[in-house]
């Protein structure tokens, strides 16, 4: 997103389109949230993993598609899509709410422990509320 204003030239050398996030990890430039989190998971294998458990991987993929859907619906509405796009955004928010309500014994998408799925939703939801 470019909504956070102009970026310094040092940043634009790393991320020419100006979008965030971007991170340099062990000399490699990452410019997508999921890639950054995956690299950190690999780099720090001794910490409690945020990766979904094997039995939750299919559900995690479904939820990550939902995260992209809600982001798209919000962005379309935000950039002038009108009443129909607002209704689509609200409808997608309702799907997100239903998924959270189906959570297995916890407050996070996949249960009682936070996972990469929650980490992908968090910054979007923060931006949407701002």
PDB file of C-alpha atoms in Angstrom:
ATOM      1  CA  UNK A   1       0.000   0.000   0.000  1.00  0.00           C
ATOM      2  CA  UNK A   2       1.211   3.456  -0.784  1.00  0.00           C
ATOM      3  CA  UNK A   3      -1.168   5.197   1.616  1.00  0.00           C
ATOM      4  CA  UNK A   4       1.557   5.831   4.170  1.00  0.00           C
ATOM      5  CA  UNK A   5       3.079   8.638   2.130  1.00  0.00           C
ATOM      6  CA  UNK A   6       6.234   9.133   0.125  1.00  0.00           C
ATOM      7  CA  UNK A   7       9.113   6.798   0.820  1.00  0.00           C
ATOM      8  CA  UNK A   8      12.795   7.775   0.930  1.00  0.00           C
ATOM      9  CA  UNK A   9      14.986   6.813  -2.024  1.00  0.00           C
ATOM     10  CA  UNK A  10      16.813   4.269   0.162  1.00  0.00           C
ATOM     11  CA  UNK A  11      13.514   2.423   0.596  1.00  0.00           C
ATOM     12  CA  UNK A  12      12.585   2.696  -3.076  1.00  0.00           C
ATOM     13  CA  UNK A  13      15.879   1.042  -4.029  1.00  0.00           C
ATOM     14  CA  UNK A  14      14.681  -1.994  -2.089  1.00  0.00           C
ATOM     15  CA  UNK A  15      11.041  -1.790  -3.125  1.00  0.00           C
ATOM     16  CA  UNK A  16      10.729   0.248  -6.342  1.00  0.00           C
ATOM     17  CA  UNK A  17       6.919   0.283  -6.296  1.00  0.00           C
ATOM     18  CA  UNK A  18       6.939   1.809  -2.793  1.00  0.00           C
ATOM     19  CA  UNK A  19       4.659  -0.827  -1.323  1.00  0.00           C
ATOM     20  CA  UNK A  20       5.088  -2.144   2.193  1.00  0.00           C
ATOM     21  CA  UNK A  21       6.163  -4.404   3.771  1.00  0.00           C
ATOM     22  CA  UNK A  22       9.762  -5.040   2.833  1.00  0.00           C
ATOM     23  CA  UNK A  23      12.508  -6.710   4.844  1.00  0.00           C
ATOM     24  CA  UNK A  24      16.119  -7.685   4.321  1.00  0.00           C
ATOM     25  CA  UNK A  25      16.845 -10.993   6.027  1.00  0.00           C
ATOM     26  CA  UNK A  26      20.343 -12.433   5.684  1.00  0.00           C
ATOM     27  CA  UNK A  27      20.910 -10.296   2.600  1.00  0.00           C
ATOM     28  CA  UNK A  28      17.732 -11.375   0.808  1.00  0.00           C
ATOM     29  CA  UNK A  29      15.005  -8.807   0.124  1.00  0.00           C
ATOM     30  CA  UNK A  30      11.449  -9.935   0.846  1.00  0.00           C
ATOM     31  CA  UNK A  31       8.494  -7.782  -0.171  1.00  0.00           C
ATOM     32  CA  UNK A  32       5.468  -9.835   0.815  1.00  0.00           C
ATOM     33  CA  UNK A  33       4.239 -10.437   4.359  1.00  0.00           C
ATOM     34  CA  UNK A  34       3.891 -14.178   3.938  1.00  0.00           C
ATOM     35  CA  UNK A  35       7.421 -14.453   2.484  1.00  0.00           C
ATOM     36  CA  UNK A  36       8.865 -12.429   5.373  1.00  0.00           C
ATOM     37  CA  UNK A  37       7.125 -14.573   7.965  1.00  0.00           C
ATOM     38  CA  UNK A  38       8.169 -17.794   6.227  1.00  0.00           C
ATOM     39  CA  UNK A  39      11.798 -16.650   6.106  1.00  0.00           C
ATOM     40  CA  UNK A  40      11.708 -15.820   9.823  1.00  0.00           C
ATOM     41  CA  UNK A  41      10.181 -19.225  10.588  1.00  0.00           C
ATOM     42  CA  UNK A  42      13.068 -20.871   8.723  1.00  0.00           C
ATOM     43  CA  UNK A  43      15.715 -18.642  10.277  1.00  0.00           C
ATOM     44  CA  UNK A  44      14.526 -19.234  13.841  1.00  0.00           C
ATOM     45  CA  UNK A  45      13.516 -22.917  13.982  1.00  0.00           C
ATOM     46  CA  UNK A  46      13.870 -23.142  17.770  1.00  0.00           C
ATOM     47  CA  UNK A  47      11.008 -20.774  18.555  1.00  0.00           C
ATOM     48  CA  UNK A  48       7.396 -21.874  18.785  1.00  0.00           C
ATOM     49  CA  UNK A  49       6.316 -22.120  15.166  1.00  0.00           C
ATOM     50  CA  UNK A  50       3.527 -19.931  13.832  1.00  0.00           C
ATOM     51  CA  UNK A  51       2.993 -22.295  10.912  1.00  0.00           C
ATOM     52  CA  UNK A  52      -0.338 -24.120  10.947  1.00  0.00           C
ATOM     53  CA  UNK A  53      -0.267 -27.737  12.098  1.00  0.00           C
ATOM     54  CA  UNK A  54      -0.295 -30.292   9.310  1.00  0.00           C
ATOM     55  CA  UNK A  55      -3.969 -31.078   9.893  1.00  0.00           C
ATOM     56  CA  UNK A  56      -4.810 -27.361   9.570  1.00  0.00           C
ATOM     57  CA  UNK A  57      -2.868 -26.581   6.376  1.00  0.00           C
ATOM     58  CA  UNK A  58      -5.843 -26.920   4.004  1.00  0.00           C
ATOM     59  CA  UNK A  59      -7.982 -24.706   6.263  1.00  0.00           C
ATOM     60  CA  UNK A  60      -5.096 -22.219   6.527  1.00  0.00           C
ATOM     61  CA  UNK A  61      -4.890 -21.989   2.727  1.00  0.00           C
ATOM     62  CA  UNK A  62      -8.636 -21.360   2.572  1.00  0.00           C
ATOM     63  CA  UNK A  63      -8.371 -18.641   5.216  1.00  0.00           C
ATOM     64  CA  UNK A  64      -5.443 -16.977   3.455  1.00  0.00           C
ATOM     65  CA  UNK A  65      -7.563 -16.803   0.287  1.00  0.00           C
ATOM     66  CA  UNK A  66     -10.291 -15.204   2.413  1.00  0.00           C
ATOM     67  CA  UNK A  67      -7.748 -12.642   3.645  1.00  0.00           C
ATOM     68  CA  UNK A  68      -6.946 -11.710   0.046  1.00  0.00           C
ATOM     69  CA  UNK A  69     -10.687 -11.566  -0.753  1.00  0.00           C
ATOM     70  CA  UNK A  70     -11.465  -9.219   2.114  1.00  0.00           C
ATOM     71  CA  UNK A  71      -8.491  -7.035   1.244  1.00  0.00           C
ATOM     72  CA  UNK A  72      -9.675  -6.801  -2.372  1.00  0.00           C
ATOM     73  CA  UNK A  73     -13.270  -6.053  -1.353  1.00  0.00           C
ATOM     74  CA  UNK A  74     -12.117  -3.355   1.040  1.00  0.00           C
ATOM     75  CA  UNK A  75      -9.720  -1.785  -1.455  1.00  0.00           C
ATOM     76  CA  UNK A  76     -12.372  -1.725  -4.195  1.00  0.00           C
ATOM     77  CA  UNK A  77     -14.852  -0.043  -1.854  1.00  0.00           C
ATOM     78  CA  UNK A  78     -12.203   2.356  -0.533  1.00  0.00           C
ATOM     79  CA  UNK A  79     -11.194   3.468  -4.014  1.00  0.00           C
ATOM     80  CA  UNK A  80     -14.684   4.418  -5.112  1.00  0.00           C
ATOM     81  CA  UNK A  81     -16.582   1.238  -5.850  1.00  0.00           C
ATOM     82  CA  UNK A  82     -19.833   2.639  -4.469  1.00  0.00           C
ATOM     83  CA  UNK A  83     -22.692   1.045  -2.545  1.00  0.00           C
ATOM     84  CA  UNK A  84     -22.378  -2.356  -4.231  1.00  0.00           C
ATOM     85  CA  UNK A  85     -18.713  -2.649  -3.274  1.00  0.00           C
ATOM     86  CA  UNK A  86     -19.528  -1.584   0.286  1.00  0.00           C
ATOM     87  CA  UNK A  87     -22.099  -4.377   0.460  1.00  0.00           C
ATOM     88  CA  UNK A  88     -19.534  -6.855  -0.901  1.00  0.00           C
ATOM     89  CA  UNK A  89     -17.029  -5.739   1.742  1.00  0.00           C
ATOM     90  CA  UNK A  90     -19.575  -6.123   4.540  1.00  0.00           C
ATOM     91  CA  UNK A  91     -20.571  -9.546   3.215  1.00  0.00           C
ATOM     92  CA  UNK A  92     -16.928 -10.646   3.213  1.00  0.00           C
ATOM     93  CA  UNK A  93     -16.488  -9.308   6.761  1.00  0.00           C
ATOM     94  CA  UNK A  94     -19.406 -11.497   7.787  1.00  0.00           C
ATOM     95  CA  UNK A  95     -17.629 -14.533   6.316  1.00  0.00           C
ATOM     96  CA  UNK A  96     -14.531 -13.627   8.347  1.00  0.00           C
ATOM     97  CA  UNK A  97     -16.657 -13.374  11.484  1.00  0.00           C
ATOM     98  CA  UNK A  98     -18.212 -16.794  10.828  1.00  0.00           C
ATOM     99  CA  UNK A  99     -14.755 -18.321  10.378  1.00  0.00           C
ATOM    100  CA  UNK A 100     -13.604 -16.874  13.691  1.00  0.00           C
ATOM    101  CA  UNK A 101     -16.729 -18.229  15.386  1.00  0.00           C
ATOM    102  CA  UNK A 102     -15.908 -21.728  14.022  1.00  0.00           C
ATOM    103  CA  UNK A 103     -12.463 -21.618  15.629  1.00  0.00           C
ATOM    104  CA  UNK A 104     -11.544 -24.817  17.466  1.00  0.00           C
ATOM    105  CA  UNK A 105     -11.429 -23.834  21.127  1.00  0.00           C
ATOM    106  CA  UNK A 106      -9.740 -20.475  20.900  1.00  0.00           C
ATOM    107  CA  UNK A 107      -9.780 -16.862  19.867  1.00  0.00           C
ATOM    108  CA  UNK A 108      -7.696 -17.308  16.712  1.00  0.00           C
ATOM    109  CA  UNK A 109      -8.621 -18.589  13.265  1.00  0.00           C
ATOM    110  CA  UNK A 110      -7.165 -22.058  13.841  1.00  0.00           C
ATOM    111  CA  UNK A 111      -7.805 -22.423  17.551  1.00  0.00           C
ATOM    112  CA  UNK A 112      -6.128 -21.393  20.768  1.00  0.00           C
ATOM    113  CA  UNK A 113      -2.726 -20.517  19.282  1.00  0.00           C
ATOM    114  CA  UNK A 114      -1.888 -17.618  17.014  1.00  0.00           C
ATOM    115  CA  UNK A 115      -0.641 -18.705  13.570  1.00  0.00           C
ATOM    116  CA  UNK A 116       0.590 -17.123  10.376  1.00  0.00           C
ATOM    117  CA  UNK A 117      -3.056 -16.888   9.301  1.00  0.00           C
ATOM    118  CA  UNK A 118      -3.783 -14.502  12.175  1.00  0.00           C
ATOM    119  CA  UNK A 119      -0.616 -12.564  11.380  1.00  0.00           C
ATOM    120  CA  UNK A 120      -1.792 -12.055   7.802  1.00  0.00           C
ATOM    121  CA  UNK A 121      -5.230 -10.819   8.870  1.00  0.00           C
ATOM    122  CA  UNK A 122      -4.022  -8.503  11.666  1.00  0.00           C
ATOM    123  CA  UNK A 123      -2.400  -5.715   9.602  1.00  0.00           C
ATOM    124  CA  UNK A 124      -5.273  -5.657   7.127  1.00  0.00           C
ATOM    125  CA  UNK A 125      -7.864  -5.398   9.884  1.00  0.00           C
ATOM    126  CA  UNK A 126      -5.824  -2.625  11.514  1.00  0.00           C
ATOM    127  CA  UNK A 127      -5.750  -0.686   8.233  1.00  0.00           C
ATOM    128  CA  UNK A 128      -9.458  -1.226   7.608  1.00  0.00           C
ATOM    129  CA  UNK A 129     -10.317   0.135  11.059  1.00  0.00           C
ATOM    130  CA  UNK A 130      -8.053   3.179  10.733  1.00  0.00           C
TER     131      UNK A 130
END
